[in-house]
Amino acid sequence: MNLLEPLTLGPAGHARAPSRVMFGPHETNLARRRAFSDRHVAYYRRRAVGGAGIVVTETASVHPSDWPYERAPLAAESANGWASVARACHAEGALVLASIGHAGGQGSSAYNQQPLLAPSRVPEVNTREVPKAMEAEDIDAVVAGFGAAARLAVSAGLDGIEVNGGQHSLVRQFLSGLTNQRRDGYGEDRLRFAREVLEGVRDAAAGAVVGLRLSCDELAPWAGITPDTALEILAGLHPYVDYVVVVRGSIYSVSATRPDGHTPPGFNLELSRRVREALPGRVVVVAQGSIVDVAMAQDALASGAADAMEMTRAQVADPELVRKVRAGAAATVRPCVLCNQTCQVRDPRNPVVSCIGEPSSGHETEDAPLGGATARPQRVLVVGAGPAGLEAARVAALRGHDVRVADRAPRPGGAVRAAAAGAGRERLARITEWLASECSRLGVELDLGRELGVGDIEAHDGPVLICAGSRDGRREYRVEPGADVRTARSVLEQPDALPGGPAVIWDPVGGPIGISAAELLAGRGADVALVTHDLIAGTQLARSGDLADASTRLQRAGVALHKRSRLVAVTPSAAVVEDVFTGEVREIEASVVIDAGHRLPEDTLWRAHPAPPRAGDAVAPRTMYEAVLEGRRAALALDAVGAPVLAVHGAAS
Ligand SMILES: Cc1cc2nc3c(=O)[nH]c(=O)nc-3n(C[C@H](O)[C@H](O)[C@H](O)COP(=O)(O)O)c2cc1C
């Protein structure tokens, strides 16, 4: 089996996917109210153009009792949107299936002001909300909702249905001893609800493809679904389905379904293999779980771990993944680095799905295409070979400009070199490596190890883009003579240069840098303490889903945590901290203090007259996402393409 081979699916084997790569169902926040939008159509179409064999649309709620997040599609409002997605993707050859589901006790009561529905009154682990145990009429209504949703999807022109029995799903809640403690027929036979749902869907969508996404390991063996019990469940349910997607995770392990780079890629492949061996050959098995490398996907297919590969985040990162592999250019696929920074949309900011390496993902209807030759090729000088500079250079070169990138560092990567030094974050470097290799392929001159001055900028005959990154921030604490204070960035880049003795990390940001530094040093046997003014270390990691795991790793590594504490002074032998609630001052022994605080823009060259356009940390130090986005915009602005480049001109503040 090969990724590029077609795959036939469905009761009559009539549905044909042009490749064995699935784009799985995921929350995008692209809906307008509860309906699929033009943004969805463009988003899915782009993956179909890129060669995805099967596009599974965002899970639509089958019943109004389910409204798990503000812009969660509702099946009853999805007919037009589904029809548009089907038309757009069918034109490119892809199959389109509707994921339908009900989040049950894992939903939210905030939007419809109704109690959560669940098999039993088990408080939800994450929201702590007690759901209403479903009564017979609730069950009947939801089962009927599944049937109605399936009928609507097929009549809208979709090729079939995928029933969600995965991480966030009522179907799984009924199947699991963790959440189903009923004593009626739905508790004595925990498969009954799923069977009724699948029967209803089969009837309503006669002749169409029916799939089941199933958590085959809830990672809670005391009562949850285990790989062994998953096989028993599937023995009862497989007659109703044409394919199964093998996923894992549950209420106690929300981040385990799509973990970040701390979990090795392909973590479900052996589980998938077991399921495939147990099921009749008629049922197609799809593997899932951080399958982001084409070679891994190919090997897993060839070795029989599955019949198809779900590569969701990989195609958020590179919508053209399959097309590139087909063209023999797998090496040019933009990597997914499993950072979860912008493809995880359930955060308080309610952002739309995107990607730090491909910021046009999710913004297909707004962003100008990168391609198209410039009408006026120019000699472009980019200062800085971090993500902003490399992306600016790549895009400018793609459009036919003659580009040189200069950086005082001997290697490209900028701040990403430090960020990628953290344990579990090594993959981050793949983005800047990819950018550098694309730059080389496009003929960009990389002029490394060269520090440019104002004179070089003024002497350059053509546009200059300042992507010079950041410099150290202000120290808002006293540093006594003889005290050793370093930046987290320098320590991550050169951990060997640290003196022996206890190290204290001051982390007023709560992002990945301070936590990574703590993990790195503790992993090397150092005595490490982390000081934060927050009540939880690494608060910002909640956005990428790594917060709970990071806390576990810090505790296991023996990092001493000093919470709600502010650094006020550093002496040669101690960090002096103050309790932010009580003002109590105490000393923590330290031979070195490592500052993981905010940084400032490196804007020395930008202050030269006339201030050239700038991008990324040189505007304001943020994340790789903004760096790539603004580097790209700055390059497009050379030809007056795309959104105006904001806040890049004008007097320095
Ligand atoms: C932003 C995002 C939201 C997701 N939401 C859902 C969801 O609502 N239902 C679901 O079954 N899977 C959801 N997933 C899981 C994906 O379908 C997929 O299984 C997951 O991303 C793992 O595949 P990958 O490692 O190839 O990305 C989501 C994934 C992402 C990245």
XYZ file of C-alpha atoms and ligand atoms in Angstrom:
684
model
C 0.000 0.000 0.000
C 1.077 3.480 -0.809
C -0.144 6.909 0.325
C -0.809 7.944 -3.262
C -2.939 4.918 -4.141
C -6.686 5.404 -4.373
C -8.882 3.933 -1.647
C -12.380 2.606 -2.159
C -14.922 2.907 0.608
C -18.619 2.399 1.246
C -21.081 -0.473 1.319
C -20.782 -1.017 -2.433
C -17.164 0.073 -2.642
C -18.351 2.890 -4.849
C -16.704 5.858 -3.168
C -13.172 6.379 -4.365
C -10.658 8.573 -2.585
C -7.773 9.642 -4.854
C -5.210 9.154 -2.095
C -5.016 7.466 1.289
C -4.495 10.706 3.160
C -7.354 11.974 5.273
C -7.852 15.528 6.535
C -9.542 14.767 9.843
C -12.394 16.607 11.559
C -11.240 19.481 13.692
C -12.441 22.639 15.294
C -11.617 25.605 13.139
C -13.724 28.479 14.479
C -14.392 29.318 10.825
C -18.169 29.015 11.214
C -20.473 32.014 11.002
C -22.741 31.532 13.980
C -23.441 27.764 13.772
C -23.248 27.371 9.981
C -20.356 26.312 7.745
C -19.004 29.417 6.049
C -17.246 30.513 2.887
C -14.079 30.341 4.996
C -14.642 26.625 5.566
C -15.202 26.076 1.860
C -11.918 27.767 0.962
C -10.068 25.967 3.771
C -11.228 22.486 2.769
C -10.963 23.180 -0.958
C -7.312 24.111 -0.517
C -6.571 20.684 1.030
C -8.517 18.933 -1.737
C -6.533 20.832 -4.373
C -3.429 19.725 -2.508
C -4.341 16.067 -2.900
C -6.149 15.072 0.305
C -8.090 11.907 -0.484
C -10.791 12.348 2.149
C -11.853 15.583 3.791
C -13.873 15.134 6.965
C -15.639 18.338 7.906
C -15.702 19.876 11.370
C -17.926 17.952 13.763
C -21.486 19.246 13.576
C -23.749 18.894 16.591
C -26.656 16.583 15.849
C -29.004 18.216 18.321
C -29.450 21.725 19.799
C -28.717 20.324 23.272
C -25.094 20.285 22.130
C -23.250 23.594 21.716
C -19.708 22.849 22.851
C -17.988 26.048 21.664
C -19.280 29.292 20.292
C -18.765 28.590 16.603
C -19.517 24.853 16.668
C -21.539 23.963 13.550
C -25.061 22.651 14.100
C -26.120 19.960 11.637
C -29.582 21.482 11.169
C -27.901 24.684 9.924
C -25.261 22.959 7.826
C -27.028 21.875 4.626
C -25.928 24.818 2.477
C -22.407 24.855 3.828
C -21.976 21.110 3.399
C -23.255 21.389 -0.176
C -20.712 24.115 -0.973
C -17.861 22.149 0.597
C -18.911 19.054 -1.350
C -19.009 20.932 -4.662
C -15.637 22.582 -4.067
C -13.828 19.417 -2.983
C -15.511 17.033 -5.434
C -14.244 19.234 -8.253
C -10.741 18.349 -7.063
C -11.516 14.635 -6.723
C -11.625 14.363 -2.921
C -14.308 12.521 -0.978
C -16.121 14.625 1.604
C -17.594 13.159 4.764
C -19.499 14.942 7.525
C -18.321 14.390 11.057
C -21.403 14.438 13.263
C -21.487 14.204 17.007
C -22.622 15.314 20.402
C -20.123 16.342 23.065
C -22.391 15.246 25.936
C -20.951 16.072 29.332
C -17.849 17.514 27.683
C -19.847 20.286 26.022
C -20.646 23.704 27.381
C -23.826 25.019 28.925
C -22.734 28.610 28.342
C -24.186 29.053 24.850
C -27.582 27.357 24.944
C -28.166 27.821 28.684
C -29.204 24.197 29.017
C -27.834 21.503 31.321
C -25.210 19.225 29.829
C -26.496 15.798 28.805
C -24.543 12.672 29.672
C -25.146 9.009 30.395
C -24.664 9.522 34.157
C -24.173 12.295 36.693
C -20.376 12.131 36.557
C -18.881 15.618 36.969
C -16.858 16.551 33.921
C -13.197 16.401 34.846
C -12.178 19.617 33.113
C -15.160 21.943 33.646
C -16.252 20.284 36.940
C -19.856 20.641 35.752
C -22.359 17.984 36.779
C -24.415 16.903 33.755
C -27.999 15.778 33.714
C -28.309 11.999 33.375
C -30.159 11.519 30.100
C -33.731 10.349 30.322
C -35.307 8.056 27.764
C -36.694 10.957 25.728
C -33.302 12.719 25.727
C -31.714 9.572 24.339
C -34.407 9.167 21.713
C -34.049 12.798 20.639
C -30.269 12.584 20.273
C -30.405 9.250 18.418
C -32.996 10.763 16.082
C -30.708 13.795 15.713
C -27.885 11.564 14.460
C -30.223 10.087 11.828
C -31.525 13.497 10.758
C -28.012 14.923 10.505
C -26.867 11.976 8.389
C -29.843 12.354 6.054
C -29.175 16.064 5.652
C -25.488 15.583 4.951
C -26.078 12.984 2.267
C -28.852 15.005 0.662
C -26.447 17.970 0.609
C -24.174 15.894 -1.624
C -21.623 14.556 0.840
C -20.207 11.066 0.322
C -20.968 9.930 3.827
C -20.816 10.347 7.545
C -18.272 9.940 10.301
C -19.811 9.373 13.727
C -17.691 10.890 16.482
C -16.980 8.377 19.236
C -13.604 9.977 19.943
C -12.231 12.230 22.609
C -15.123 14.691 23.048
C -18.196 12.558 22.439
C -21.383 11.301 23.974
C -20.985 8.061 22.022
C -17.741 7.344 23.874
C -19.267 8.461 27.181
C -21.905 5.731 26.765
C -19.278 3.127 25.808
C -17.038 3.837 28.791
C -17.268 2.668 32.373
C -15.754 6.013 33.383
C -18.878 7.904 32.422
C -21.636 5.329 31.968
C -22.843 4.157 35.367
C -26.433 3.576 34.334
C -28.424 0.640 35.586
C -30.900 0.578 32.709
C -30.508 -1.094 29.337
C -27.970 1.538 28.243
C -25.787 0.668 31.239
C -26.204 -3.095 31.190
C -25.257 -3.001 27.525
C -22.916 -0.052 27.110
C -22.829 -0.549 23.343
C -26.548 -0.009 22.983
C -26.449 3.766 22.462
C -23.661 3.557 19.863
C -25.493 0.744 18.090
C -28.733 2.726 17.933
C -26.841 5.765 16.644
C -25.053 3.776 13.953
C -28.210 1.914 12.928
C -30.017 5.231 12.615
C -27.189 6.719 10.580
C -26.978 3.659 8.307
C -30.700 3.803 7.620
C -30.703 7.536 7.007
C -27.646 7.461 4.782
C -28.337 4.248 2.892
C -25.622 3.541 0.365
C -23.305 6.250 1.706
C -20.008 5.771 3.528
C -20.321 5.409 7.308
C -17.276 5.680 9.544
C -16.673 5.660 13.277
C -14.001 7.640 15.091
C -13.401 5.672 18.261
C -11.229 6.247 21.287
C -9.622 2.825 21.531
C -7.651 3.688 24.652
C -8.989 6.146 27.204
C -5.722 5.927 29.138
C -7.756 5.222 32.275
C -7.544 1.437 32.603
C -9.355 1.274 35.949
C -12.718 1.843 34.244
C -12.140 3.242 30.786
C -11.893 1.723 27.338
C -8.604 -0.148 26.978
C -7.108 -1.535 23.770
C -8.547 -4.948 24.729
C -12.042 -3.697 25.430
C -11.910 -1.545 22.288
C -11.616 -4.742 20.277
C -14.728 -6.091 22.022
C -16.570 -2.857 21.273
C -15.546 -3.008 17.644
C -16.595 -6.647 17.400
C -20.102 -5.405 18.175
C -20.046 -2.233 16.081
C -18.075 -3.048 12.945
C -21.058 -4.490 11.041
C -22.472 -0.954 10.864
C -19.405 0.835 9.545
C -17.157 0.991 6.506
C -14.192 2.460 8.311
C -12.830 3.094 11.793
C -10.429 5.861 12.840
C -8.366 4.678 15.792
C -7.846 7.492 18.290
C -7.142 7.662 21.983
C -7.853 9.921 24.926
C -10.711 10.780 27.209
C -11.769 12.988 30.088
C -8.544 12.415 32.012
C -6.282 12.788 29.015
C -7.669 15.541 26.821
C -4.267 16.512 25.485
C -3.432 12.923 24.526
C -5.539 12.935 21.345
C -3.413 15.521 19.629
C -0.418 16.058 21.879
C 2.470 18.344 21.025
C 6.085 17.450 20.302
C 6.664 16.027 23.774
C 4.884 12.868 22.600
C 6.610 10.897 19.850
C 4.880 11.056 16.448
C 2.847 8.057 15.358
C 1.993 7.055 18.937
C -1.206 5.232 17.904
C 0.248 3.128 15.110
C 0.577 -0.103 17.101
C -2.953 0.326 18.448
C -4.164 0.843 14.916
C -2.338 -2.285 13.762
C -4.037 -4.354 16.487
C -7.437 -3.043 15.485
C -6.779 -3.729 11.822
C -5.705 -7.295 12.562
C -8.873 -7.909 14.543
C -11.356 -6.441 12.072
C -12.554 -8.058 8.854
C -10.777 -6.758 5.762
C -13.974 -5.089 4.579
C -13.588 -2.430 7.276
C -10.980 0.162 6.416
C -8.783 1.222 9.352
C -7.436 4.766 9.491
C -4.475 5.559 11.722
C -4.250 8.867 13.541
C -1.976 10.611 15.981
C 0.822 13.043 15.147
C 1.500 11.401 11.809
C 3.331 14.365 10.371
C 6.192 12.818 8.422
C 5.511 11.475 4.965
C 8.093 8.712 5.434
C 6.431 7.543 8.644
C 3.030 7.512 6.964
C 4.379 5.548 3.996
C 6.116 2.986 6.226
C 3.053 2.545 8.420
C 0.882 1.864 5.393
C 3.413 -0.474 3.845
C 3.715 -2.456 7.080
C -0.049 -2.870 7.436
C -0.634 -0.661 10.474
C -3.614 0.876 8.673
C -5.274 1.301 5.282
C -5.188 5.085 5.325
C -3.468 7.856 7.255
C -5.109 10.783 8.927
C -2.678 13.679 8.652
C -4.557 16.636 10.001
C -2.037 19.034 11.427
C 0.392 18.050 8.669
C -2.078 19.452 6.117
C -2.845 22.504 8.219
C 0.901 23.151 7.919
C 1.163 22.236 4.241
C -2.098 22.024 2.299
C -0.177 20.722 -0.724
C 1.380 17.776 1.075
C 0.013 15.029 -1.175
C 0.526 16.973 -4.379
C 4.186 17.532 -3.478
C 4.701 13.845 -2.683
C 3.075 12.945 -5.987
C 5.450 15.308 -7.777
C 8.425 13.575 -6.143
C 9.108 16.623 -3.992
C 8.381 15.243 -0.515
C 11.442 17.086 0.787
C 9.739 20.408 0.058
C 6.728 19.690 2.279
C 6.505 22.384 4.946
C 6.848 20.504 8.232
C 4.310 20.373 11.022
C 6.424 20.774 14.140
C 3.704 19.644 16.557
C 3.752 22.908 18.489
C -0.064 23.178 18.833
C 0.386 26.924 19.131
C -2.172 28.146 16.617
C -4.041 25.057 15.436
C -5.604 24.634 18.854
C -8.497 27.047 18.824
C -10.279 26.427 22.094
C -8.642 29.204 24.007
C -10.109 32.320 25.571
C -9.168 34.423 22.534
C -11.405 32.340 20.232
C -8.948 32.460 17.309
C -9.452 30.747 13.957
C -7.335 27.733 13.120
C -3.934 28.580 11.683
C -0.312 27.456 11.627
C 2.885 29.103 12.810
C 4.626 28.046 9.591
C 1.681 28.693 7.259
C -0.281 31.635 8.652
C -2.614 31.704 5.632
C -4.152 28.475 6.903
C -7.613 29.396 8.135
C -7.320 32.765 6.390
C -7.800 31.469 2.855
C -10.522 33.968 2.017
C -8.496 36.966 3.205
C -4.891 36.341 2.279
C -3.495 37.066 -1.141
C -1.832 34.112 -2.875
C 1.950 34.196 -2.606
C 2.681 33.246 -6.179
C 2.703 35.474 -9.239
C 5.755 37.113 -10.693
C 6.656 40.636 -9.720
C 6.317 43.242 -12.430
C 9.429 45.002 -11.130
C 12.186 42.701 -9.855
C 14.336 44.470 -7.297
C 17.454 43.794 -5.251
C 16.082 43.117 -1.790
C 18.194 43.117 1.343
C 16.726 41.314 4.347
C 18.416 41.949 7.681
C 18.029 38.918 9.929
C 17.823 35.196 9.179
C 15.235 34.243 11.786
C 11.749 33.096 10.814
C 10.611 36.594 9.769
C 13.640 37.249 7.599
C 13.689 33.800 6.022
C 9.986 33.910 5.199
C 10.328 37.426 3.785
C 13.250 36.248 1.657
C 11.471 33.080 0.528
C 8.360 34.938 -0.579
C 10.266 37.763 -2.233
C 12.386 35.222 -4.139
C 9.288 33.236 -5.080
C 7.957 36.380 -6.725
C 11.140 36.910 -8.685
C 13.112 39.390 -6.612
C 16.860 39.077 -6.199
C 17.278 38.552 -2.454
C 20.141 38.635 0.026
C 19.680 37.804 3.712
C 22.345 38.975 6.127
C 22.669 37.925 9.759
C 25.452 38.429 12.263
C 24.949 34.860 13.536
C 26.822 32.144 11.660
C 23.690 30.014 11.342
C 20.118 30.813 10.326
C 17.214 30.400 12.738
C 17.316 33.450 15.008
C 15.411 33.004 18.267
C 14.132 29.619 17.084
C 17.565 28.136 17.754
C 17.039 28.808 21.466
C 13.359 27.855 21.469
C 14.186 24.524 19.827
C 16.831 23.698 22.426
C 14.118 22.890 24.972
C 13.326 19.236 25.547
C 10.405 18.143 23.362
C 10.669 21.287 21.263
C 13.439 20.159 18.935
C 11.078 19.932 15.989
C 10.580 23.718 16.034
C 13.908 24.084 14.267
C 12.493 22.226 11.298
C 10.555 25.306 10.241
C 13.587 27.538 9.996
C 15.558 24.668 8.420
C 12.790 24.304 5.854
C 12.718 28.050 5.243
C 16.491 28.153 4.799
C 16.399 25.234 2.405
C 13.562 26.786 0.385
C 15.536 30.043 0.282
C 18.550 28.179 -1.112
C 16.378 26.381 -3.653
C 14.995 29.734 -4.800
C 18.440 31.274 -5.155
C 18.439 33.526 -2.086
C 21.943 34.544 -1.020
C 22.458 33.723 2.668
C 25.131 36.076 3.957
C 25.730 34.724 7.468
C 28.220 35.854 10.088
C 27.968 39.443 8.834
C 26.953 42.371 10.995
C 25.451 45.191 8.949
C 25.570 48.837 9.947
C 23.509 51.885 9.042
C 25.989 52.571 6.232
C 25.216 49.195 4.622
C 21.504 49.950 4.731
C 21.964 53.362 3.175
C 24.304 52.019 0.533
C 21.940 49.262 -0.565
C 20.345 49.969 -3.914
C 16.836 48.589 -3.391
C 14.349 47.781 -0.658
C 15.558 46.770 2.805
C 13.469 44.699 5.235
C 14.422 44.740 8.895
C 13.815 41.348 10.509
C 16.533 41.675 13.107
C 14.659 40.019 15.963
C 14.867 41.064 19.584
C 17.354 42.125 22.210
C 17.410 41.579 25.963
C 14.616 43.275 27.897
C 14.762 45.557 30.907
C 15.673 44.114 34.275
C 13.112 45.275 36.764
C 15.107 44.031 39.755
C 18.342 44.987 41.509
C 21.523 43.236 40.467
C 24.263 43.409 43.082
C 27.936 43.502 42.096
C 29.281 40.012 41.474
C 25.837 38.550 40.772
C 25.575 36.312 37.717
C 22.442 37.036 35.627
C 21.929 35.558 32.164
C 19.095 35.380 29.684
C 17.163 32.177 29.122
C 17.943 32.553 25.458
C 21.707 32.464 26.000
C 21.416 29.535 28.393
C 19.267 27.519 26.007
C 21.764 28.137 23.233
C 24.801 27.363 25.396
C 23.861 25.336 28.472
C 27.465 24.159 28.842
C 28.573 27.695 29.658
C 26.683 27.743 32.977
C 28.584 27.660 36.267
C 27.929 24.813 38.711
C 25.672 25.323 41.716
C 21.987 26.072 42.026
C 20.267 27.925 39.189
C 17.140 30.058 39.620
C 14.961 30.830 36.613
C 12.848 33.979 36.763
C 9.840 33.495 34.499
C 7.433 36.436 34.410
C 6.070 35.288 31.022
C 4.807 31.751 31.680
C 5.508 30.637 28.109
C 7.598 27.784 26.767
C 11.008 29.456 27.179
C 11.246 29.508 30.992
C 9.786 26.022 31.301
C 12.095 24.668 28.596
C 15.135 26.161 30.310
C 14.092 24.573 33.620
C 13.582 21.196 32.004
C 16.809 21.377 30.055
C 18.943 22.232 33.079
C 17.203 19.779 35.421
C 17.656 17.106 32.767
C 21.397 17.809 32.893
C 21.442 17.205 36.636
C 21.402 20.855 37.766
C 19.688 22.020 40.946
C 16.937 24.217 39.458
C 14.261 26.469 40.923
C 11.667 28.338 38.899
C 10.207 31.595 40.191
C 6.944 32.957 38.830
C 4.561 35.647 40.014
C 1.669 33.465 38.760
C -0.188 30.833 40.768
C 0.774 28.182 38.208
C 4.075 27.763 36.394
C 3.840 28.068 32.617
C 0.308 29.524 32.535
C 0.522 30.414 28.846
C 1.061 26.754 27.949
C -2.672 26.234 28.465
C -3.153 27.539 24.921
C -1.183 24.719 23.345
C -2.558 22.074 25.706
C 0.808 21.479 27.370
C 0.116 23.068 30.762
C -0.807 19.939 32.726
C 1.904 17.869 31.079
C 4.505 20.575 31.674
C 3.619 20.698 35.384
C 4.064 16.937 35.562
C 7.414 17.083 33.800
C 8.701 19.856 36.075
C 7.699 17.962 39.212
C 9.224 14.731 37.957
C 12.440 16.506 37.020
C 12.705 17.837 40.582
C 12.389 21.534 39.678
C 11.506 23.534 42.817
C 8.598 25.862 42.073
C 8.301 29.244 43.795
C 4.885 30.543 42.795
C 3.304 33.980 43.393
C 6.837 35.252 43.876
C 8.445 38.242 42.192
C 12.173 38.604 41.720
C 13.352 41.790 43.434
C 17.129 41.378 43.603
C 19.994 39.101 42.672
C 23.036 38.766 44.910
C 26.171 36.711 44.179
C 24.642 33.814 46.123
C 20.868 34.221 46.010
C 17.721 35.297 44.219
C 15.707 37.571 46.480
C 11.982 37.162 45.926
C 8.883 38.785 47.323
C 5.518 37.112 47.840
C 3.076 39.040 45.608
C 0.245 38.639 48.119
C 1.965 39.187 51.463
C 5.118 41.092 50.542
C 7.197 38.605 52.527
C 10.786 38.593 51.259
C 12.961 35.509 51.159
C 16.158 34.294 49.560
C 16.608 31.307 47.281
C 20.151 30.056 46.972
C 21.480 30.704 43.485
C 24.875 30.841 41.837
C 23.195 32.063 38.664
C 19.825 33.660 37.872
C 18.346 33.049 34.442
C 15.966 35.694 33.165
C 13.153 34.325 30.972
C 11.394 37.686 30.840
C 10.062 39.799 28.019
C 12.393 41.044 25.340
C 12.533 44.271 23.337
C 12.694 44.851 19.571
C 16.152 44.991 18.025
C 15.433 48.197 16.179
C 18.810 49.909 15.955
C 18.968 49.670 12.168
C 15.304 50.485 11.789
C 15.909 53.777 13.560
C 18.215 54.739 10.693
C 16.696 57.231 8.300
C 14.544 56.412 6.342
C 13.043 53.740 8.623
C 12.736 50.639 6.433
C 9.810 48.197 6.729
C 10.247 45.703 9.543
C 8.635 42.451 10.622
C 8.408 40.035 13.519
C 10.240 40.537 16.801
C 11.887 43.662 15.358
C 8.415 45.264 15.576
C 7.461 43.690 18.924
C 8.848 40.409 20.272
C 6.110 37.755 20.055
C 5.985 34.247 18.624
C 7.087 32.498 15.463
C 3.570 32.879 14.087
C 3.727 36.672 13.978
C 7.289 36.546 12.668
C 6.383 34.366 9.683
C 3.148 36.257 9.046
C 4.780 39.675 9.053
C 7.828 38.515 7.108
C 5.455 37.272 4.440
C 3.419 40.481 4.439
C 6.540 42.613 4.189
C 7.648 40.647 1.115
C 4.232 40.912 -0.517
C 4.145 44.631 0.211
C 7.172 45.054 -2.066
C 4.710 44.494 -4.895
C 1.803 46.143 -3.071
C 0.131 42.732 -2.758
C -2.011 41.687 0.178
C -2.858 43.375 3.428
C -1.078 46.639 4.177
C 1.993 46.146 6.319
C 0.911 47.717 9.565
C 3.028 49.736 11.887
C 6.271 49.244 10.076
C 6.926 52.856 9.101
C 7.081 55.922 11.246
C 9.118 57.303 14.085
C 10.575 55.038 16.706
C 8.726 55.056 19.973
C -7.626 22.403 16.196
C -7.994 20.949 16.265
C -9.265 20.647 16.681
C -9.698 19.321 16.709
N -10.986 19.043 16.999
C -11.463 17.795 16.858
C -12.827 17.498 17.012
O -13.652 18.387 17.251
N -13.242 16.224 16.866
C -12.372 15.231 16.580
O -12.777 14.101 16.453
N -11.058 15.488 16.429
C -10.600 16.740 16.554
N -9.277 16.994 16.369
C -8.407 15.884 16.119
C -8.119 15.729 14.660
O -9.198 15.251 13.953
C -6.966 14.765 14.532
O -7.407 13.508 14.932
C -5.815 15.199 15.369
O -5.412 16.474 14.951
C -4.701 14.233 15.299
O -4.253 14.139 14.013
P -2.877 14.828 13.620
O -1.925 14.367 14.644
O -2.622 14.333 12.245
O -3.110 16.288 13.675
C -8.810 18.289 16.366
C -7.519 18.615 15.995
C -7.100 19.921 15.924
C -5.693 20.232 15.484
